[in-house]
GROMACS .gro file of C-alpha atoms in nm:
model
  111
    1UNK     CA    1  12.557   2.847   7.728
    2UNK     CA    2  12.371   3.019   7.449
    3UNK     CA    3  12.619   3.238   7.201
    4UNK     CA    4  12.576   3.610   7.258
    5UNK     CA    5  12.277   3.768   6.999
    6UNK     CA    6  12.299   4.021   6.795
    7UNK     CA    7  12.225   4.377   6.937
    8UNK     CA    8  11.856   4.463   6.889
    9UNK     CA    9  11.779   4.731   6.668
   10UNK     CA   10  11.605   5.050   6.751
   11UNK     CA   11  11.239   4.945   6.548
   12UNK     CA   12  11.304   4.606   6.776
   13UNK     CA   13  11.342   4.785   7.093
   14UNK     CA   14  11.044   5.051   7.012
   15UNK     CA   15  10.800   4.736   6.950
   16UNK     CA   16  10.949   4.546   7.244
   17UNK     CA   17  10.845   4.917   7.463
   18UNK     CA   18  10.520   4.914   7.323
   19UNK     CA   19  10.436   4.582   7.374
   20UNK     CA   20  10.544   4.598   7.679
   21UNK     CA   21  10.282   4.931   7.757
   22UNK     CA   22  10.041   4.704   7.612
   23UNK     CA   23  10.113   4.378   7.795
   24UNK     CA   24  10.099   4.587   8.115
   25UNK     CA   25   9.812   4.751   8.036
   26UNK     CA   26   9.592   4.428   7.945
   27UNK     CA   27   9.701   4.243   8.270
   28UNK     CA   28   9.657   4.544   8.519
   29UNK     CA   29   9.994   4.557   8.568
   30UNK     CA   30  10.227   4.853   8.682
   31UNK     CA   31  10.600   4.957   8.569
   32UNK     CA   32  10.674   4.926   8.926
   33UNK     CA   33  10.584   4.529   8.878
   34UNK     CA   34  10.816   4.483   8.568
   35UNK     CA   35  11.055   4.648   8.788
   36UNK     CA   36  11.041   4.386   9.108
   37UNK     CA   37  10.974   4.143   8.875
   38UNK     CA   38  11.298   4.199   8.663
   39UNK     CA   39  11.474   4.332   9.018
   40UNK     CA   40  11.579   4.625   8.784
   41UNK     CA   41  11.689   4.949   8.977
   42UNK     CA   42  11.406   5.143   8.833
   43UNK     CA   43  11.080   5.213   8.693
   44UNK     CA   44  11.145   5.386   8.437
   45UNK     CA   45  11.085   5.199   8.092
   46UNK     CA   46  11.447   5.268   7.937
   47UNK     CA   47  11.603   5.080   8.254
   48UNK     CA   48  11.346   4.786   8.205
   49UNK     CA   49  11.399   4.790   7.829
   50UNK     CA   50  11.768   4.814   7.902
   51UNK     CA   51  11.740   4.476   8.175
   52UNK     CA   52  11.533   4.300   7.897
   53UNK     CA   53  11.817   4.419   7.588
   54UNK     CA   54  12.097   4.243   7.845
   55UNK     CA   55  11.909   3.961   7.852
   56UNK     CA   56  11.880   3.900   7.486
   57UNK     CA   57  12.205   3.995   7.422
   58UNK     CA   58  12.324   3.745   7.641
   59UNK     CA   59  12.078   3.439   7.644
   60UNK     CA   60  11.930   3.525   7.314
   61UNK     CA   61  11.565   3.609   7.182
   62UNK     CA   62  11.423   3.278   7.276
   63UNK     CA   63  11.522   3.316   7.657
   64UNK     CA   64  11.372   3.684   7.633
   65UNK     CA   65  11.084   3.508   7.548
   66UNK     CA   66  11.052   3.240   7.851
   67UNK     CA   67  11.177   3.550   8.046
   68UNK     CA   68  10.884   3.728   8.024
   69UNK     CA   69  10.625   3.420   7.998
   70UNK     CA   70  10.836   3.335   8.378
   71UNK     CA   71  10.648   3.660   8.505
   72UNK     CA   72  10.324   3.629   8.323
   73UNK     CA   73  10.333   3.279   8.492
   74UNK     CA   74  10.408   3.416   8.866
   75UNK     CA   75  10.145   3.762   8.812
   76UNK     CA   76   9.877   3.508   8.732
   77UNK     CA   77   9.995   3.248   9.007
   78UNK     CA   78   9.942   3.598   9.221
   79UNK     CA   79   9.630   3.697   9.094
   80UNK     CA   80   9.458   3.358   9.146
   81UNK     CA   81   9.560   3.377   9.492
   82UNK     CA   82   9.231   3.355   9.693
   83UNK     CA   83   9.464   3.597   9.927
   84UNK     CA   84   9.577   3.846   9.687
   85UNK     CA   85   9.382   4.099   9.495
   86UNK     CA   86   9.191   3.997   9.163
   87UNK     CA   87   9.318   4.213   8.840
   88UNK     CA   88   9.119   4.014   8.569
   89UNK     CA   89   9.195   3.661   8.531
   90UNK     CA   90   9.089   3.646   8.158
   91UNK     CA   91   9.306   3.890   8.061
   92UNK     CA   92   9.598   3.704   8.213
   93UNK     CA   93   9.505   3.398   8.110
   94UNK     CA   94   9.470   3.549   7.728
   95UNK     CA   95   9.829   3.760   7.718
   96UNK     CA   96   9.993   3.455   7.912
   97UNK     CA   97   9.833   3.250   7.599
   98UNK     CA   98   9.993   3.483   7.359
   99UNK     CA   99  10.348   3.525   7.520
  100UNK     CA  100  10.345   3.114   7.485
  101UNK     CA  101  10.257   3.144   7.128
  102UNK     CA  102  10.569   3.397   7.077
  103UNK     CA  103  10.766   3.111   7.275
  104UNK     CA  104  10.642   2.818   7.055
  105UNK     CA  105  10.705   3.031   6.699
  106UNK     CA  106  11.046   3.170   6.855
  107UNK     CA  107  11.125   2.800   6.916
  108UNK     CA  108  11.013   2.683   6.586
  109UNK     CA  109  11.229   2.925   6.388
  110UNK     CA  110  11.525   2.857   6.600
  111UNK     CA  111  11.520   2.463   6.462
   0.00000   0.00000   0.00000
């Protein structure tokens, strides 16, 4: 098991919120789908920030990182479902690109 990571600081959880707005906002996405997605116990962003902080601090930046490519990966599984409702497949497919780059460089620094 991964050794505990440092706290984030406040300038790292501000640009983890707004990327976050951002992320949501490019792939049609809701609060309310962070939420189920994380199974936080609300929508609000400082409980998801908080669920996403607890998981660094636990697991570590990296495992933030596959975290949140995990969801990208099931919204676009969802959104290519000839039974569920389109929200923009190229957007997906670009932020899911980007939040595997921010894996790959996380990875890279790490060894």
């Amino acid at each position: 098991m991964p050794s505990p990571s440092a706290p984030l600081s406040t300038d790292q959880l501000d640009d983890l919120q707004t990327f976050l707005k951002d992320w949501l906002r490019h792939t049609g996405r809701t609060q309310a789908d962070l939420r189920r997605a994380l199974r936080a116990h609300s929508i609000r962003m400082p409980v998801l920030i908080e669920e996403l902080h607890q998981i660094h601090s636990q697991l570590g930046l990296a495992a933030l990182a596959e975290r949140l490519c995990a969801i990208e990966a099931i919204w676009q599984e969802e959104d290519t479902d000839p039974e569920g409702p389109d929200r923009g497949s190229g957007l997906l497919e670009d932020s899911l690109g980007q939040l595997d780059l921010l894996l790959e460089e996380i990875r890279m620094e790490g060894a």
